Tab-separated table of N, CA and C and ligand atoms in Angstrom:
chain	number	residue	atom	x	y	z
A	1	UNK	N	-24.214	-79.315	163.406
A	1	UNK	CA	-25.444	-78.907	164.105
A	1	UNK	C	-25.139	-78.455	165.526
A	2	UNK	N	-23.885	-78.177	165.830
A	2	UNK	CA	-23.524	-77.675	167.155
A	2	UNK	C	-24.202	-76.340	167.435
A	3	UNK	N	-24.312	-75.560	166.388
A	3	UNK	CA	-24.923	-74.243	166.497
A	3	UNK	C	-26.346	-74.349	167.017
A	4	UNK	N	-27.092	-75.299	166.453
A	4	UNK	CA	-28.494	-75.471	166.826
A	4	UNK	C	-28.613	-76.007	168.252
A	5	UNK	N	-27.724	-76.899	168.643
A	5	UNK	CA	-27.798	-77.523	169.957
A	5	UNK	C	-27.584	-76.523	171.086
A	6	UNK	N	-26.806	-75.502	170.800
A	6	UNK	CA	-26.537	-74.504	171.825
A	6	UNK	C	-27.620	-73.441	171.922
A	7	UNK	N	-28.508	-73.466	170.961
A	7	UNK	CA	-29.547	-72.448	170.935
A	7	UNK	C	-30.719	-72.826	171.826
A	8	UNK	N	-31.413	-71.804	172.276
A	8	UNK	CA	-32.622	-72.008	173.065
A	8	UNK	C	-33.818	-71.497	172.276
A	9	UNK	N	-34.977	-72.008	172.620
A	9	UNK	CA	-36.202	-71.593	171.938
A	9	UNK	C	-36.440	-70.109	172.159
A	10	UNK	N	-36.927	-69.457	171.145
A	10	UNK	CA	-37.179	-68.025	171.195
A	10	UNK	C	-38.260	-67.705	172.231
A	11	UNK	N	-39.207	-68.611	172.392
A	11	UNK	CA	-40.297	-68.379	173.336
A	11	UNK	C	-40.008	-69.012	174.696
A	12	UNK	N	-39.340	-70.159	174.682
A	12	UNK	CA	-39.044	-70.868	175.932
A	12	UNK	C	-37.535	-70.906	176.118
A	13	UNK	N	-37.032	-70.050	176.944
A	13	UNK	CA	-35.580	-69.902	177.053
A	13	UNK	C	-34.921	-71.072	177.776
A	14	UNK	N	-35.706	-71.902	178.411
A	14	UNK	CA	-35.111	-73.067	179.086
A	14	UNK	C	-35.074	-74.296	178.193
A	15	UNK	N	-35.810	-74.247	177.111
A	15	UNK	CA	-35.864	-75.414	176.232
A	15	UNK	C	-34.831	-75.310	175.123
A	16	UNK	N	-34.302	-76.453	174.750
A	16	UNK	CA	-33.365	-76.478	173.627
A	16	UNK	C	-34.115	-76.321	172.324
A	17	UNK	N	-33.500	-75.612	171.428
A	17	UNK	CA	-34.120	-75.423	170.118
A	17	UNK	C	-33.860	-76.647	169.253
A	18	UNK	N	-34.871	-77.034	168.518
A	18	UNK	CA	-34.710	-78.166	167.608
A	18	UNK	C	-34.892	-77.746	166.158
A	19	UNK	N	-35.530	-76.618	165.984
A	19	UNK	CA	-35.822	-76.159	164.626
A	19	UNK	C	-35.467	-74.683	164.506
A	20	UNK	N	-34.934	-74.346	163.361
A	20	UNK	CA	-34.704	-72.940	163.062
A	20	UNK	C	-35.711	-72.525	161.992
A	21	UNK	N	-36.481	-71.492	162.293
A	21	UNK	CA	-37.496	-71.033	161.339
A	21	UNK	C	-36.802	-70.464	160.109
A	22	UNK	N	-37.134	-70.954	158.923
A	22	UNK	CA	-36.469	-70.465	157.707
A	22	UNK	C	-36.854	-69.036	157.342
A	23	UNK	N	-37.929	-68.550	157.916
A	23	UNK	CA	-38.381	-67.202	157.561
A	23	UNK	C	-37.729	-66.127	158.425
A	24	UNK	N	-37.833	-66.274	159.726
A	24	UNK	CA	-37.303	-65.235	160.612
A	24	UNK	C	-35.938	-65.604	161.175
A	25	UNK	N	-35.436	-66.794	160.870
A	25	UNK	CA	-34.098	-67.253	161.265
A	25	UNK	C	-33.946	-67.371	162.782
A	26	UNK	N	-35.028	-67.490	163.505
A	26	UNK	CA	-34.959	-67.669	164.950
A	26	UNK	C	-35.047	-69.153	165.267
A	27	UNK	N	-34.600	-69.506	166.472
A	27	UNK	CA	-34.616	-70.905	166.898
A	27	UNK	C	-35.843	-71.164	167.760
A	28	UNK	N	-36.414	-72.360	167.583
A	28	UNK	CA	-37.625	-72.702	168.328
A	28	UNK	C	-37.591	-74.151	168.771
A	29	UNK	N	-38.344	-74.443	169.834
A	29	UNK	CA	-38.500	-75.815	170.267
A	29	UNK	C	-39.584	-76.487	169.421
A	30	UNK	N	-39.775	-77.764	169.623
A	30	UNK	CA	-40.703	-78.527	168.779
A	30	UNK	C	-42.142	-78.030	168.911
A	31	UNK	N	-42.484	-77.515	170.060
A	31	UNK	CA	-43.863	-77.079	170.298
A	31	UNK	C	-44.185	-75.747	169.626
A	32	UNK	N	-43.150	-74.996	169.335
A	32	UNK	CA	-43.375	-73.640	168.830
A	32	UNK	C	-43.419	-73.556	167.316
A	33	UNK	N	-43.200	-74.678	166.651
A	33	UNK	CA	-43.212	-74.641	165.191
A	33	UNK	C	-44.342	-75.507	164.653
A	34	UNK	N	-44.784	-75.163	163.475
A	34	UNK	CA	-45.834	-75.911	162.792
A	34	UNK	C	-45.381	-76.197	161.376
A	35	UNK	N	-45.667	-77.398	160.916
A	35	UNK	CA	-45.288	-77.741	159.554
A	35	UNK	C	-46.238	-77.083	158.573
A	36	UNK	N	-45.672	-76.410	157.626
A	36	UNK	CA	-46.474	-75.680	156.649
A	36	UNK	C	-45.776	-75.797	155.306
A	37	UNK	N	-46.376	-76.528	154.391
A	37	UNK	CA	-45.798	-76.780	153.062
A	37	UNK	C	-44.377	-77.322	153.174
A	38	UNK	N	-44.201	-78.377	153.997
A	38	UNK	CA	-42.915	-79.063	154.194
A	38	UNK	C	-41.855	-78.167	154.823
A	39	UNK	N	-42.274	-77.086	155.437
A	39	UNK	CA	-41.328	-76.233	156.144
A	39	UNK	C	-41.790	-76.089	157.585
A	40	UNK	N	-40.841	-76.034	158.501
A	40	UNK	CA	-41.178	-75.874	159.906
A	40	UNK	C	-41.147	-74.393	160.238
A	41	UNK	N	-42.327	-73.813	160.355
A	41	UNK	CA	-42.426	-72.379	160.584
A	41	UNK	C	-42.870	-72.087	162.008
A	42	UNK	N	-42.400	-71.001	162.563
A	42	UNK	CA	-42.854	-70.590	163.892
A	42	UNK	C	-44.264	-70.007	163.773
A	43	UNK	N	-44.918	-69.822	164.891
A	43	UNK	CA	-46.322	-69.401	164.873
A	43	UNK	C	-46.473	-68.013	164.263
A	44	UNK	N	-45.484	-67.163	164.509
A	44	UNK	CA	-45.570	-65.804	163.968
A	44	UNK	C	-45.490	-65.797	162.451
A	45	UNK	N	-44.517	-66.575	161.926
A	45	UNK	CA	-44.356	-66.603	160.471
A	45	UNK	C	-45.527	-67.328	159.815
A	46	UNK	N	-46.057	-68.338	160.494
A	46	UNK	CA	-47.208	-69.055	159.958
A	46	UNK	C	-48.413	-68.125	159.878
A	47	UNK	N	-48.620	-67.341	160.925
A	47	UNK	CA	-49.736	-66.389	160.932
A	47	UNK	C	-49.539	-65.345	159.839
A	48	UNK	N	-48.294	-64.926	159.661
A	48	UNK	CA	-47.996	-63.932	158.633
A	48	UNK	C	-48.285	-64.497	157.248
A	49	UNK	N	-47.907	-65.769	157.044
A	49	UNK	CA	-48.104	-66.382	155.733
A	49	UNK	C	-49.576	-66.635	155.450
A	50	UNK	N	-50.299	-67.116	156.455
A	50	UNK	CA	-51.701	-67.444	156.229
A	50	UNK	C	-52.553	-66.186	156.136
A	51	UNK	N	-52.076	-65.085	156.712
A	51	UNK	CA	-52.816	-63.827	156.608
A	51	UNK	C	-52.525	-63.093	155.319
A	52	UNK	N	-51.587	-63.626	154.541
A	52	UNK	CA	-51.175	-62.945	153.315
A	52	UNK	C	-52.331	-62.647	152.379
A	53	UNK	N	-53.266	-63.602	152.241
A	53	UNK	CA	-54.387	-63.396	151.334
A	53	UNK	C	-55.286	-62.262	151.772
A	54	UNK	N	-55.597	-62.227	153.080
A	54	UNK	CA	-56.489	-61.186	153.570
A	54	UNK	C	-55.800	-59.829	153.543
A	55	UNK	N	-54.477	-59.837	153.752
A	55	UNK	CA	-53.757	-58.576	153.714
A	55	UNK	C	-53.779	-57.982	152.316
A	56	UNK	N	-53.740	-58.870	151.321
A	56	UNK	CA	-53.751	-58.369	149.954
A	56	UNK	C	-55.108	-57.748	149.623
A	57	UNK	N	-56.196	-58.397	150.066
A	57	UNK	CA	-57.508	-57.816	149.823
A	57	UNK	C	-57.690	-56.553	150.656
A	58	UNK	N	-57.084	-56.558	151.848
A	58	UNK	CA	-57.140	-55.368	152.676
A	58	UNK	C	-56.420	-54.203	152.033
A	59	UNK	N	-55.394	-54.529	151.257
A	59	UNK	CA	-54.666	-53.483	150.547
A	59	UNK	C	-55.585	-52.734	149.597
A	60	UNK	N	-56.444	-53.485	148.901
A	60	UNK	CA	-57.371	-52.846	147.953
A	60	UNK	C	-58.428	-52.042	148.681
A	61	UNK	N	-58.894	-52.584	149.825
A	61	UNK	CA	-59.890	-51.843	150.603
A	61	UNK	C	-59.295	-50.528	151.078
A	62	UNK	N	-58.040	-50.634	151.574
A	62	UNK	CA	-57.361	-49.419	152.035
A	62	UNK	C	-57.154	-48.456	150.875
A	63	UNK	N	-56.827	-49.010	149.701
A	63	UNK	CA	-56.608	-48.175	148.533
A	63	UNK	C	-57.877	-47.432	148.139
A	64	UNK	N	-59.001	-48.158	148.179
A	64	UNK	CA	-60.276	-47.528	147.839
A	64	UNK	C	-60.641	-46.449	148.849
A	65	UNK	N	-60.370	-46.753	150.140
A	65	UNK	CA	-60.667	-45.780	151.186
A	65	UNK	C	-59.821	-44.529	151.002
A	66	UNK	N	-58.533	-44.749	150.663
A	66	UNK	CA	-57.647	-43.614	150.449
A	66	UNK	C	-58.104	-42.801	149.257
A	67	UNK	N	-58.560	-43.495	148.215
A	67	UNK	CA	-59.052	-42.822	147.018
A	67	UNK	C	-60.292	-41.994	147.333
A	68	UNK	N	-61.197	-42.595	148.132
A	68	UNK	CA	-62.421	-41.894	148.509
A	68	UNK	C	-62.115	-40.683	149.379
A	69	UNK	N	-61.177	-40.892	150.324
A	69	UNK	CA	-60.785	-39.784	151.184
A	69	UNK	C	-60.130	-38.680	150.369
A	70	UNK	N	-59.328	-39.109	149.377
A	70	UNK	CA	-58.644	-38.141	148.536
A	70	UNK	C	-59.621	-37.320	147.709
A	71	UNK	N	-60.625	-38.015	147.109
A	71	UNK	CA	-61.592	-37.299	146.291
A	71	UNK	C	-62.490	-36.426	147.156
A	72	UNK	N	-62.783	-36.893	148.369
A	72	UNK	CA	-63.581	-36.107	149.296
A	72	UNK	C	-62.829	-34.851	149.689
A	73	UNK	N	-61.527	-35.009	149.950
A	73	UNK	CA	-60.693	-33.861	150.281
A	73	UNK	C	-60.637	-32.887	149.119
A	74	UNK	N	-60.558	-33.447	147.911
A	74	UNK	CA	-60.524	-32.612	146.711
A	74	UNK	C	-61.828	-31.835	146.560
A	75	UNK	N	-62.967	-32.524	146.836
A	75	UNK	CA	-64.269	-31.870	146.731
A	75	UNK	C	-64.397	-30.734	147.727
A	76	UNK	N	-63.926	-30.996	148.964
A	76	UNK	CA	-63.981	-29.968	150.000
A	76	UNK	C	-63.133	-28.767	149.592
A	77	UNK	N	-61.934	-29.080	149.069
A	77	UNK	CA	-61.014	-28.039	148.627
A	77	UNK	C	-61.632	-27.243	147.474
A	78	UNK	N	-62.239	-27.999	146.542
A	78	UNK	CA	-62.863	-27.370	145.375
A	78	UNK	C	-64.007	-26.448	145.809
A	79	UNK	N	-64.817	-26.916	146.775
A	79	UNK	CA	-65.951	-26.144	147.266
A	79	UNK	C	-65.458	-24.885	147.962
A	80	UNK	N	-64.337	-25.034	148.699
A	80	UNK	CA	-63.767	-23.877	149.395
A	80	UNK	C	-63.333	-22.831	148.379
A	81	UNK	N	-62.661	-23.279	147.307
A	81	UNK	CA	-62.226	-22.346	146.270
A	81	UNK	C	-63.432	-21.741	145.545
A	82	UNK	N	-64.483	-22.564	145.400
A	82	UNK	CA	-65.705	-22.103	144.751
A	82	UNK	C	-66.334	-20.965	145.548
A	83	UNK	N	-66.362	-21.151	146.880
A	83	UNK	CA	-66.919	-20.122	147.752
A	83	UNK	C	-66.067	-18.864	147.716
A	84	UNK	N	-64.741	-19.064	147.719
A	84	UNK	CA	-63.826	-17.918	147.652
A	84	UNK	C	-64.041	-17.169	146.330
A	85	UNK	N	-64.206	-17.972	145.255
A	85	UNK	CA	-64.441	-17.382	143.951
A	85	UNK	C	-65.733	-16.582	143.925
A	86	UNK	N	-66.779	-17.098	144.534
A	86	UNK	CA	-68.063	-16.395	144.604
A	86	UNK	C	-67.909	-15.086	145.347
A	87	UNK	N	-67.156	-15.138	146.462
A	87	UNK	CA	-66.943	-13.937	147.263
A	87	UNK	C	-66.163	-12.899	146.470
A	88	UNK	N	-65.129	-13.371	145.777
A	88	UNK	CA	-64.303	-12.463	144.988
A	88	UNK	C	-65.104	-11.866	143.838
A	89	UNK	N	-66.031	-12.664	143.269
A	89	UNK	CA	-66.845	-12.183	142.163
A	89	UNK	C	-67.866	-11.155	142.635
A	90	UNK	N	-68.375	-11.367	143.844
A	90	UNK	CA	-69.427	-10.486	144.345
A	90	UNK	C	-68.862	-9.131	144.753
A	91	UNK	N	-67.622	-9.093	145.161
A	91	UNK	CA	-67.029	-7.838	145.630
A	91	UNK	C	-66.876	-6.817	144.488
A	92	UNK	N	-66.224	-7.170	143.374
A	92	UNK	CA	-66.106	-6.173	142.293
A	92	UNK	C	-67.441	-5.837	141.662
A	93	UNK	N	-68.404	-6.760	141.735
A	93	UNK	CA	-69.720	-6.513	141.160
A	93	UNK	C	-70.395	-5.326	141.848
A	94	UNK	N	-70.413	-5.339	143.167
A	94	UNK	CA	-71.016	-4.240	143.912
A	94	UNK	C	-70.162	-2.987	143.783
A	95	UNK	N	-68.868	-3.192	143.698
A	95	UNK	CA	-67.941	-2.069	143.570
A	95	UNK	C	-68.206	-1.308	142.274
A	96	UNK	N	-68.369	-2.094	141.171
A	96	UNK	CA	-68.615	-1.465	139.880
A	96	UNK	C	-69.964	-0.759	139.865
A	97	UNK	N	-70.951	-1.424	140.446
A	97	UNK	CA	-72.297	-0.842	140.472
A	97	UNK	C	-72.309	0.469	141.244
A	98	UNK	N	-71.525	0.439	142.351
A	98	UNK	CA	-71.556	1.600	143.231
A	98	UNK	C	-70.806	2.790	142.660
A	99	UNK	N	-69.763	2.554	141.943
A	99	UNK	CA	-68.919	3.689	141.567
A	99	UNK	C	-68.933	3.976	140.076
A	100	UNK	N	-68.556	2.963	139.276
A	100	UNK	CA	-68.276	3.247	137.871
A	100	UNK	C	-69.546	3.495	137.063
A	101	UNK	N	-70.529	2.558	137.169
A	101	UNK	CA	-71.683	2.639	136.284
A	101	UNK	C	-72.696	3.680	136.722
A	102	UNK	N	-72.719	4.026	137.964
A	102	UNK	CA	-73.681	5.039	138.396
A	102	UNK	C	-73.092	6.440	138.322
A	103	UNK	N	-71.771	6.473	138.399
A	103	UNK	CA	-71.143	7.789	138.293
A	103	UNK	C	-71.045	8.205	136.840
A	104	UNK	N	-71.142	9.417	136.574
A	104	UNK	CA	-71.091	9.922	135.220
A	104	UNK	C	-69.641	10.202	134.822
A	105	UNK	N	-68.869	9.072	134.735
A	105	UNK	CA	-67.422	9.220	134.604
A	105	UNK	C	-67.002	9.581	133.189
A	106	UNK	N	-67.888	9.366	132.249
A	106	UNK	CA	-67.471	9.667	130.852
A	106	UNK	C	-67.700	11.143	130.496
A	107	UNK	N	-68.271	11.869	131.445
A	107	UNK	CA	-68.371	13.307	131.245
A	107	UNK	C	-69.524	13.745	130.346
A	108	UNK	N	-70.547	12.857	130.161
A	108	UNK	CA	-71.678	13.219	129.338
A	108	UNK	C	-72.612	14.198	130.045
A	109	UNK	N	-73.343	15.027	129.290
A	109	UNK	CA	-74.211	16.015	129.895
A	109	UNK	C	-75.699	15.661	129.808
B	201	ZN	ZN1	-40.433	-67.504	161.981
B	202	ZN	ZN1	-40.767	-73.044	172.428
């Protein structure tokens, strides 16, 4: 345990470390660790572990938001193509009316 005795707390550099966090492998003094499921965890790792449940539910919320944003983007894109299609359809329509069908192109008398 010589290694531990020479270490200082990650948060308090003047204090000797008594515990090494098994998660982040950093050294901490007695005040900086909390017992959690028979393990001495630092405050950061404890917060990370206890937030795990909410992060998982947040993952689904983010996933749904991304899905909604994606479908919204698709709708906008689709509408843009729809408008372009309408414009493209309207152009040859007037073109045909103006030239081909009104002109006597088949040579009838
Ligand atoms: Zn830690
Ligand atoms: Zn400390």
